[in-house]
Amino acid sequence: MTTLTHRHHTTRSTGTSADGTSAPDTTGSTGSRSGARSRANDMAVASFILGLVGTLVLNIVLGPCALVLGTLALTRGTTRRGRALLGLALGAADLALLAALTMADGTLTWHLG
């Protein structure tokens, strides 16, 4: 019994084999698009969570992080646009709260009571 094998030598730039026939796409272009969207969605959720937590603790760090992640999520085309916008709003509120408390106390920390 004889077995015939056909080898494809693919190149990443052209996606064709050495003999000129088309080869399967091994670069993962469709996977990278959905992966980028998934990362943008994760950034939107992280922005929301950091902004929410930042209203209670460590708003000097978490507020700017929420702003950056929310902006990145929106520019990368997240499907969770509402969460990214909420993250932006909460990040801005964190910084506004920090400014108001700094003006009232003269310190960068605050406590209840």
Tab-separated table of C-alpha atoms in Angstrom:
chain	number	residue	atom	x	y	z
A	1	MET	CA	0.000	0.000	0.000
A	2	THR	CA	1.352	3.416	-0.959
A	3	THR	CA	0.580	6.590	0.947
A	4	LEU	CA	0.802	9.943	-0.775
A	5	THR	CA	1.454	13.020	1.259
A	6	HIS	CA	1.279	16.600	0.134
A	7	ARG	CA	3.294	19.125	2.081
A	8	HIS	CA	2.350	22.767	2.213
A	9	HIS	CA	5.081	25.274	2.947
A	10	THR	CA	3.203	28.317	4.074
A	11	THR	CA	4.430	31.796	4.496
A	12	ARG	CA	2.792	34.157	6.914
A	13	SER	CA	2.838	37.161	4.636
A	14	THR	CA	1.087	35.632	1.611
A	15	GLY	CA	-0.793	32.634	2.991
A	16	THR	CA	0.058	30.521	-0.075
A	17	SER	CA	2.042	27.337	-0.344
A	18	ALA	CA	5.249	26.868	-2.280
A	19	ASP	CA	3.365	25.410	-5.248
A	20	GLY	CA	1.034	28.429	-5.538
A	21	THR	CA	-2.133	26.911	-4.100
A	22	SER	CA	-3.827	28.578	-1.189
A	23	ALA	CA	-3.010	27.250	2.220
A	24	PRO	CA	-5.128	27.372	5.338
A	25	ASP	CA	-4.772	30.545	7.352
A	26	THR	CA	-2.525	29.777	10.310
A	27	THR	CA	-2.060	33.342	11.504
A	28	GLY	CA	-5.307	33.342	13.473
A	29	SER	CA	-6.644	36.587	12.023
A	30	THR	CA	-10.233	35.758	12.902
A	31	GLY	CA	-9.219	34.634	16.366
A	32	SER	CA	-7.204	37.757	17.017
A	33	ARG	CA	-10.146	39.997	16.202
A	34	SER	CA	-12.424	38.220	18.644
A	35	GLY	CA	-9.561	38.082	21.142
A	36	ALA	CA	-9.072	41.849	20.880
A	37	ARG	CA	-12.785	42.386	21.379
A	38	SER	CA	-12.707	40.101	24.409
A	39	ARG	CA	-9.783	42.055	25.868
A	40	ALA	CA	-11.652	45.312	25.237
A	41	ASN	CA	-14.684	43.899	27.038
A	42	ASP	CA	-12.475	42.861	29.948
A	43	MET	CA	-11.013	46.374	30.053
A	44	ALA	CA	-14.501	47.875	30.193
A	45	VAL	CA	-15.478	45.660	33.126
A	46	ALA	CA	-12.175	46.347	34.916
A	47	SER	CA	-12.675	50.079	34.397
A	48	PHE	CA	-16.112	49.897	35.996
A	49	ILE	CA	-14.898	47.831	38.956
A	50	LEU	CA	-11.834	50.010	39.580
A	51	GLY	CA	-13.943	53.158	39.409
A	52	LEU	CA	-16.473	51.708	41.813
A	53	VAL	CA	-13.894	50.511	44.323
A	54	GLY	CA	-11.969	53.764	43.901
A	55	THR	CA	-14.846	55.753	45.359
A	56	LEU	CA	-14.188	54.004	48.675
A	57	VAL	CA	-10.436	53.383	48.842
A	58	LEU	CA	-7.267	54.429	47.051
A	59	ASN	CA	-9.003	56.842	44.676
A	60	ILE	CA	-5.725	58.556	43.807
A	61	VAL	CA	-4.604	55.341	42.029
A	62	LEU	CA	-7.820	53.599	41.014
A	63	GLY	CA	-9.481	56.694	39.516
A	64	PRO	CA	-6.843	57.268	36.819
A	65	CYS	CA	-6.651	53.522	36.147
A	66	ALA	CA	-10.411	53.451	35.553
A	67	LEU	CA	-10.113	56.423	33.178
A	68	VAL	CA	-7.321	54.813	31.165
A	69	LEU	CA	-8.977	51.392	30.921
A	70	GLY	CA	-12.345	52.898	29.996
A	71	THR	CA	-10.775	54.989	27.250
A	72	LEU	CA	-8.824	52.020	25.880
A	73	ALA	CA	-11.920	49.835	25.902
A	74	LEU	CA	-13.900	52.429	23.944
A	75	THR	CA	-11.153	52.988	21.378
A	76	ARG	CA	-10.770	49.233	20.845
A	77	GLY	CA	-14.466	48.789	20.132
A	78	THR	CA	-15.876	47.085	23.186
A	79	THR	CA	-19.359	45.659	23.068
A	80	ARG	CA	-19.773	46.693	26.722
A	81	ARG	CA	-19.867	50.384	25.954
A	82	GLY	CA	-22.105	51.203	28.931
A	83	ARG	CA	-19.678	49.690	31.411
A	84	ALA	CA	-16.766	51.535	29.839
A	85	LEU	CA	-18.684	54.824	30.081
A	86	LEU	CA	-19.607	54.075	33.693
A	87	GLY	CA	-15.942	53.345	34.385
A	88	LEU	CA	-15.007	56.717	32.899
A	89	ALA	CA	-17.669	58.486	34.956
A	90	LEU	CA	-16.668	56.720	38.174
A	91	GLY	CA	-12.972	57.387	37.519
A	92	ALA	CA	-13.719	61.080	37.100
A	93	ALA	CA	-15.882	60.990	40.241
A	94	ASP	CA	-12.984	59.387	42.132
A	95	LEU	CA	-10.711	62.275	41.213
A	96	ALA	CA	-13.409	64.860	41.983
A	97	LEU	CA	-13.996	63.225	45.375
A	98	LEU	CA	-10.266	63.252	46.030
A	99	ALA	CA	-10.063	66.955	45.146
A	100	ALA	CA	-13.040	67.833	47.356
A	101	LEU	CA	-11.713	65.883	50.324
A	102	THR	CA	-8.248	67.310	49.875
A	103	MET	CA	-9.693	70.812	49.941
A	104	ALA	CA	-11.733	70.032	53.055
A	105	ASP	CA	-9.074	68.162	55.078
A	106	GLY	CA	-5.839	69.202	53.461
A	107	THR	CA	-4.776	65.528	53.256
A	108	LEU	CA	-4.892	62.823	50.602
A	109	THR	CA	-6.633	60.343	52.886
A	110	TRP	CA	-10.137	60.269	54.255
A	111	HIS	CA	-12.113	58.245	56.739
A	112	LEU	CA	-15.654	57.966	57.976
A	113	GLY	CA	-16.348	59.461	61.363
